[in-house]
mmCIF file of N, CA and C in Angstrom:
data_model
loop_
_atom_site.group_PDB
_atom_site.id
_atom_site.type_symbol
_atom_site.label_atom_id
_atom_site.label_comp_id
_atom_site.label_asym_id
_atom_site.label_seq_id
_atom_site.Cartn_x
_atom_site.Cartn_y
_atom_site.Cartn_z
ATOM 1 N N MET A 1 -2.599 18.129 -18.430
ATOM 2 C CA MET A 1 -1.904 17.388 -17.392
ATOM 3 C C MET A 1 -0.443 17.236 -17.804
ATOM 4 N N ASN A 2 0.480 17.473 -16.866
ATOM 5 C CA ASN A 2 1.894 17.329 -17.211
ATOM 6 C C ASN A 2 2.361 15.892 -17.012
ATOM 7 N N GLY A 3 3.557 15.580 -17.418
ATOM 8 C CA GLY A 3 4.091 14.225 -17.347
ATOM 9 C C GLY A 3 4.309 13.709 -15.935
ATOM 10 N N ASN A 4 4.275 14.582 -14.932
ATOM 11 C CA ASN A 4 4.530 14.170 -13.556
ATOM 12 C C ASN A 4 3.256 13.993 -12.741
ATOM 13 N N ALA A 5 2.107 14.217 -13.324
ATOM 14 C CA ALA A 5 0.849 14.129 -12.583
ATOM 15 C C ALA A 5 0.539 12.676 -12.240
ATOM 16 N N VAL A 6 -0.025 12.482 -11.047
ATOM 17 C CA VAL A 6 -0.421 11.154 -10.588
ATOM 18 C C VAL A 6 -1.913 11.184 -10.315
ATOM 19 N N ASN A 7 -2.619 10.216 -10.865
ATOM 20 C CA ASN A 7 -4.057 10.111 -10.658
ATOM 21 C C ASN A 7 -4.310 9.003 -9.643
ATOM 22 N N ILE A 8 -4.706 9.361 -8.430
ATOM 23 C CA ILE A 8 -4.932 8.393 -7.359
ATOM 24 C C ILE A 8 -6.423 8.136 -7.218
ATOM 25 N N ASP A 9 -6.792 6.870 -7.233
ATOM 26 C CA ASP A 9 -8.184 6.455 -7.057
ATOM 27 C C ASP A 9 -8.479 6.458 -5.551
ATOM 28 N N THR A 10 -9.025 7.547 -5.050
ATOM 29 C CA THR A 10 -9.242 7.679 -3.609
ATOM 30 C C THR A 10 -10.237 6.655 -3.080
ATOM 31 N N LYS A 11 -11.183 6.246 -3.897
ATOM 32 C CA LYS A 11 -12.138 5.207 -3.467
ATOM 33 C C LYS A 11 -11.413 3.882 -3.241
ATOM 34 N N ALA A 12 -10.462 3.570 -4.104
ATOM 35 C CA ALA A 12 -9.689 2.337 -3.949
ATOM 36 C C ALA A 12 -8.840 2.393 -2.680
ATOM 37 N N VAL A 13 -8.270 3.548 -2.390
ATOM 38 C CA VAL A 13 -7.480 3.715 -1.171
ATOM 39 C C VAL A 13 -8.373 3.539 0.056
ATOM 40 N N GLU A 14 -9.556 4.098 0.020
ATOM 41 C CA GLU A 14 -10.487 3.945 1.138
ATOM 42 C C GLU A 14 -10.884 2.479 1.322
ATOM 43 N N ARG A 15 -11.092 1.752 0.221
ATOM 44 C CA ARG A 15 -11.427 0.323 0.301
ATOM 45 C C ARG A 15 -10.270 -0.466 0.908
ATOM 46 N N LEU A 16 -9.040 -0.133 0.494
ATOM 47 C CA LEU A 16 -7.858 -0.794 1.047
ATOM 48 C C LEU A 16 -7.781 -0.570 2.550
ATOM 49 N N GLU A 17 -7.957 0.673 2.982
ATOM 50 C CA GLU A 17 -7.899 0.981 4.408
ATOM 51 C C GLU A 17 -8.971 0.215 5.186
ATOM 52 N N THR A 18 -10.161 0.098 4.627
ATOM 53 C CA THR A 18 -11.234 -0.650 5.278
ATOM 54 C C THR A 18 -10.867 -2.128 5.380
ATOM 55 N N LEU A 19 -10.341 -2.698 4.306
ATOM 56 C CA LEU A 19 -9.935 -4.104 4.328
ATOM 57 C C LEU A 19 -8.868 -4.365 5.378
ATOM 58 N N VAL A 20 -7.869 -3.488 5.449
ATOM 59 C CA VAL A 20 -6.785 -3.652 6.425
ATOM 60 C C VAL A 20 -7.327 -3.506 7.837
ATOM 61 N N ARG A 21 -8.159 -2.521 8.045
ATOM 62 C CA ARG A 21 -8.741 -2.273 9.363
ATOM 63 C C ARG A 21 -9.558 -3.489 9.816
ATOM 64 N N ASP A 22 -10.364 -4.038 8.924
ATOM 65 C CA ASP A 22 -11.212 -5.180 9.261
ATOM 66 C C ASP A 22 -10.412 -6.467 9.437
ATOM 67 N N ALA A 23 -9.271 -6.587 8.749
ATOM 68 C CA ALA A 23 -8.474 -7.809 8.819
ATOM 69 C C ALA A 23 -7.767 -7.959 10.157
ATOM 70 N N GLY A 24 -7.326 -6.860 10.727
ATOM 71 C CA GLY A 24 -6.592 -6.939 11.986
ATOM 72 C C GLY A 24 -5.114 -7.212 11.779
ATOM 73 N N LYS A 25 -4.776 -8.212 10.958
ATOM 74 C CA LYS A 25 -3.385 -8.539 10.643
ATOM 75 C C LYS A 25 -3.265 -8.703 9.142
ATOM 76 N N VAL A 26 -2.154 -8.226 8.588
ATOM 77 C CA VAL A 26 -1.876 -8.415 7.166
ATOM 78 C C VAL A 26 -0.419 -8.812 6.996
ATOM 79 N N SER A 27 -0.110 -9.464 5.911
ATOM 80 C CA SER A 27 1.270 -9.811 5.545
ATOM 81 C C SER A 27 1.652 -9.016 4.314
ATOM 82 N N ILE A 28 2.866 -8.514 4.330
ATOM 83 C CA ILE A 28 3.400 -7.798 3.174
ATOM 84 C C ILE A 28 4.568 -8.623 2.663
ATOM 85 N N VAL A 29 4.495 -9.063 1.427
ATOM 86 C CA VAL A 29 5.547 -9.916 0.869
ATOM 87 C C VAL A 29 5.982 -9.389 -0.494
ATOM 88 N N ALA A 30 7.178 -9.769 -0.877
ATOM 89 C CA ALA A 30 7.698 -9.457 -2.202
ATOM 90 C C ALA A 30 7.948 -10.773 -2.934
ATOM 91 N N HIS A 31 8.329 -10.684 -4.172
ATOM 92 C CA HIS A 31 8.589 -11.892 -4.961
ATOM 93 C C HIS A 31 9.941 -12.507 -4.599
ATOM 94 N N ILE A 32 10.182 -13.701 -5.108
ATOM 95 C CA ILE A 32 11.446 -14.405 -4.864
ATOM 96 C C ILE A 32 12.597 -13.595 -5.455
ATOM 97 N N ARG A 33 13.719 -13.571 -4.753
ATOM 98 C CA ARG A 33 14.891 -12.795 -5.138
ATOM 99 C C ARG A 33 14.519 -11.346 -5.436
ATOM 100 N N PRO A 34 14.003 -10.649 -4.415
ATOM 101 C CA PRO A 34 13.516 -9.282 -4.641
ATOM 102 C C PRO A 34 14.630 -8.334 -5.089
ATOM 103 N N ASP A 35 14.269 -7.486 -6.025
ATOM 104 C CA ASP A 35 15.184 -6.441 -6.477
ATOM 105 C C ASP A 35 14.895 -5.167 -5.682
ATOM 106 N N GLY A 36 15.552 -4.116 -6.021
ATOM 107 C CA GLY A 36 15.377 -2.851 -5.297
ATOM 108 C C GLY A 36 13.959 -2.317 -5.341
ATOM 109 N N ASP A 37 13.292 -2.476 -6.473
ATOM 110 C CA ASP A 37 11.906 -2.009 -6.591
ATOM 111 C C ASP A 37 10.989 -2.778 -5.645
ATOM 112 N N ALA A 38 11.189 -4.094 -5.557
ATOM 113 C CA ALA A 38 10.343 -4.917 -4.683
ATOM 114 C C ALA A 38 10.567 -4.552 -3.221
ATOM 115 N N VAL A 39 11.813 -4.365 -2.841
ATOM 116 C CA VAL A 39 12.118 -3.987 -1.460
ATOM 117 C C VAL A 39 11.542 -2.608 -1.156
ATOM 118 N N GLY A 40 11.721 -1.663 -2.069
ATOM 119 C CA GLY A 40 11.197 -0.313 -1.865
ATOM 120 C C GLY A 40 9.685 -0.285 -1.766
ATOM 121 N N SER A 41 9.011 -1.045 -2.625
ATOM 122 C CA SER A 41 7.544 -1.096 -2.588
ATOM 123 C C SER A 41 7.045 -1.718 -1.298
ATOM 124 N N THR A 42 7.735 -2.771 -0.854
ATOM 125 C CA THR A 42 7.351 -3.437 0.396
ATOM 126 C C THR A 42 7.518 -2.493 1.584
ATOM 127 N N LEU A 43 8.640 -1.799 1.629
ATOM 128 C CA LEU A 43 8.873 -0.850 2.722
ATOM 129 C C LEU A 43 7.900 0.317 2.669
ATOM 130 N N ALA A 44 7.581 0.785 1.468
ATOM 131 C CA ALA A 44 6.623 1.881 1.333
ATOM 132 C C ALA A 44 5.250 1.456 1.860
ATOM 133 N N MET A 45 4.823 0.229 1.541
ATOM 134 C CA MET A 45 3.527 -0.265 2.038
ATOM 135 C C MET A 45 3.563 -0.415 3.550
ATOM 136 N N LEU A 46 4.684 -0.907 4.091
ATOM 137 C CA LEU A 46 4.826 -1.013 5.549
ATOM 138 C C LEU A 46 4.659 0.344 6.214
ATOM 139 N N HIS A 47 5.309 1.352 5.694
ATOM 140 C CA HIS A 47 5.221 2.689 6.281
ATOM 141 C C HIS A 47 3.828 3.274 6.107
ATOM 142 N N TYR A 48 3.210 3.057 4.945
ATOM 143 C CA TYR A 48 1.858 3.563 4.725
ATOM 144 C C TYR A 48 0.880 2.927 5.700
ATOM 145 N N LEU A 49 0.921 1.613 5.800
ATOM 146 C CA LEU A 49 -0.014 0.925 6.705
ATOM 147 C C LEU A 49 0.249 1.326 8.161
ATOM 148 N N GLY A 50 1.520 1.530 8.495
ATOM 149 C CA GLY A 50 1.847 1.971 9.852
ATOM 150 C C GLY A 50 1.348 3.369 10.166
ATOM 151 N N SER A 51 1.115 4.173 9.126
ATOM 152 C CA SER A 51 0.652 5.534 9.342
ATOM 153 C C SER A 51 -0.861 5.613 9.546
ATOM 154 N N LEU A 52 -1.569 4.534 9.240
ATOM 155 C CA LEU A 52 -3.022 4.536 9.371
ATOM 156 C C LEU A 52 -3.426 4.488 10.847
ATOM 157 N N THR A 53 -4.476 5.180 11.171
ATOM 158 C CA THR A 53 -5.020 5.122 12.519
ATOM 159 C C THR A 53 -6.050 4.002 12.549
ATOM 160 N N LEU A 54 -5.635 2.863 13.107
ATOM 161 C CA LEU A 54 -6.529 1.700 13.096
ATOM 162 C C LEU A 54 -7.069 1.415 14.469
#
């Protein structure tokens, strides 16, 4: 495996999608005084969840 490989737990992703689908509404929040990483992670989750067919 090279240094750039990413190991994604597909079962965990499927569980997340099921939880979001069953919840109907979710909140995405970052910590107090968010830095660039927090903002980027929050936006990435927003776009990912928006891409799901619910």
